[in-house]
Amino acid sequence: MSGVGEIGVVRAVVCEDEPLARRAMDDYLADVRWIELVATAGDGREALRLINKHEPDLVFLDVRMPGMSGVEVLEALDHRPAIVFTTAFDEYAIQAFEHGAVDYLVKPFGRDRLVQTLDRVRVRLVGEARARRLPVDRPAGEQRGASGEGGSLERVFAKHRG
C-alpha cells in the first residue's frame, strides 16, 4: 500500500450510489487530516475502474450499487486496498468479513461510528503499536467512552439463521 509507511496520508476512494450518502462521507472524511479522498464512484463499474486506476490504500464500498455489487467489485479488483463496506443491509456482513473487510458500516451511520471505523483502519494499515502513537482525528468535543480512551473489542454479536 502506497504512502502508508509512516501514515503520512491514506489515499481513499468512496464508492456510493446515493448522492446524499456520498456527500456525507466526503464531509466526514474532509475532517480527517490523514485521509486524502482521491476519487468517488457512483456505481460498481466506475468503482472498479477508479480503484484500479488510483490504487488507494482504503476504499469505502457500498454493497448494493448499479452495474456491479460491492462484492463483485471486490472480487474483480487488480489492486487490493483495505475495504470498509457501507450499506443499509446487515445481511451481507458475514460475506464482507469473509472477503477481509476492515469494517462494515450500516447506514445510516454517524460521525461517531465512522471514527470507530477509522481507528480500525489505522490499526490495519500501520499496526496496532504505531497506531496508538498517532494523533486521533476527532471533531472538537467528541470522545470515545467516559474517559476519552478507546477500549478493545471484546465481543461481536451476529444473527445466525434469523
mmCIF file of C-alpha atoms in Angstrom, residues 2-65:
data_model
loop_
_atom_site.group_PDB
_atom_site.id
_atom_site.type_symbol
_atom_site.label_atom_id
_atom_site.label_comp_id
_atom_site.label_asym_id
_atom_site.label_seq_id
_atom_site.Cartn_x
_atom_site.Cartn_y
_atom_site.Cartn_z
ATOM 1 C CA SER A 2 1.488 3.258 -1.079
ATOM 2 C CA GLY A 3 2.045 6.198 1.228
ATOM 3 C CA VAL A 4 1.074 4.395 4.415
ATOM 4 C CA GLY A 5 4.539 3.520 5.721
ATOM 5 C CA GLU A 6 4.618 6.363 8.211
ATOM 6 C CA ILE A 7 0.894 7.105 7.841
ATOM 7 C CA GLY A 8 1.652 10.317 6.056
ATOM 8 C CA VAL A 9 -1.564 10.113 4.088
ATOM 9 C CA VAL A 10 -4.005 7.303 3.444
ATOM 10 C CA ARG A 11 -5.438 7.606 -0.054
ATOM 11 C CA ALA A 12 -9.146 6.713 -0.143
ATOM 12 C CA VAL A 13 -11.942 6.145 -2.651
ATOM 13 C CA VAL A 14 -15.628 6.357 -1.752
ATOM 14 C CA CYS A 15 -17.967 4.125 -3.794
ATOM 15 C CA GLU A 16 -21.572 5.037 -3.071
ATOM 16 C CA ASP A 17 -24.546 5.293 -5.444
ATOM 17 C CA GLU A 18 -26.686 7.532 -3.213
ATOM 18 C CA PRO A 19 -25.666 11.197 -3.678
ATOM 19 C CA LEU A 20 -26.609 12.252 -0.124
ATOM 20 C CA ALA A 21 -24.667 9.385 1.459
ATOM 21 C CA ARG A 22 -21.700 10.094 -0.839
ATOM 22 C CA ARG A 23 -21.729 13.761 0.158
ATOM 23 C CA ALA A 24 -21.938 12.858 3.867
ATOM 24 C CA MET A 25 -18.891 10.565 3.537
ATOM 25 C CA ASP A 26 -16.997 13.301 1.709
ATOM 26 C CA ASP A 27 -17.853 15.753 4.519
ATOM 27 C CA TYR A 28 -16.884 13.301 7.279
ATOM 28 C CA LEU A 29 -13.575 12.428 5.632
ATOM 29 C CA ALA A 30 -12.713 16.085 4.955
ATOM 30 C CA ASP A 31 -12.206 16.477 8.735
ATOM 31 C CA VAL A 32 -9.636 13.650 8.866
ATOM 32 C CA ARG A 33 -6.202 15.072 8.117
ATOM 33 C CA TRP A 34 -4.546 11.714 7.427
ATOM 34 C CA ILE A 35 -7.026 10.719 4.691
ATOM 35 C CA GLU A 36 -6.882 12.083 1.159
ATOM 36 C CA LEU A 37 -10.037 11.395 -0.833
ATOM 37 C CA VAL A 38 -8.726 10.735 -4.350
ATOM 38 C CA ALA A 39 -11.969 9.711 -6.094
ATOM 39 C CA THR A 40 -15.652 8.945 -5.669
ATOM 40 C CA ALA A 41 -17.720 6.496 -7.691
ATOM 41 C CA GLY A 42 -21.475 6.337 -8.156
ATOM 42 C CA ASP A 43 -21.791 2.794 -9.497
ATOM 43 C CA GLY A 44 -19.978 -0.535 -9.413
ATOM 44 C CA ARG A 45 -18.270 -0.336 -12.805
ATOM 45 C CA GLU A 46 -16.949 3.149 -12.075
ATOM 46 C CA ALA A 47 -15.791 1.924 -8.655
ATOM 47 C CA LEU A 48 -13.801 -0.903 -10.238
ATOM 48 C CA ARG A 49 -12.211 1.446 -12.771
ATOM 49 C CA LEU A 50 -11.302 4.145 -10.207
ATOM 50 C CA ILE A 51 -9.911 1.715 -7.631
ATOM 51 C CA ASN A 52 -7.682 0.037 -10.206
ATOM 52 C CA LYS A 53 -6.637 3.421 -11.620
ATOM 53 C CA HIS A 54 -5.828 5.221 -8.343
ATOM 54 C CA GLU A 55 -4.706 2.189 -6.296
ATOM 55 C CA PRO A 56 -5.924 3.689 -2.997
ATOM 56 C CA ASP A 57 -4.971 2.394 0.427
ATOM 57 C CA LEU A 58 -8.598 2.401 1.591
ATOM 58 C CA VAL A 59 -11.997 2.016 -0.087
ATOM 59 C CA PHE A 60 -15.426 2.715 1.361
ATOM 60 C CA LEU A 61 -17.543 0.361 -0.736
ATOM 61 C CA ASP A 62 -21.331 0.241 -0.860
ATOM 62 C CA VAL A 63 -22.652 -3.317 -1.102
ATOM 63 C CA ARG A 64 -25.588 -2.589 -3.421
ATOM 64 C CA MET A 65 -24.747 -0.392 -6.396
#
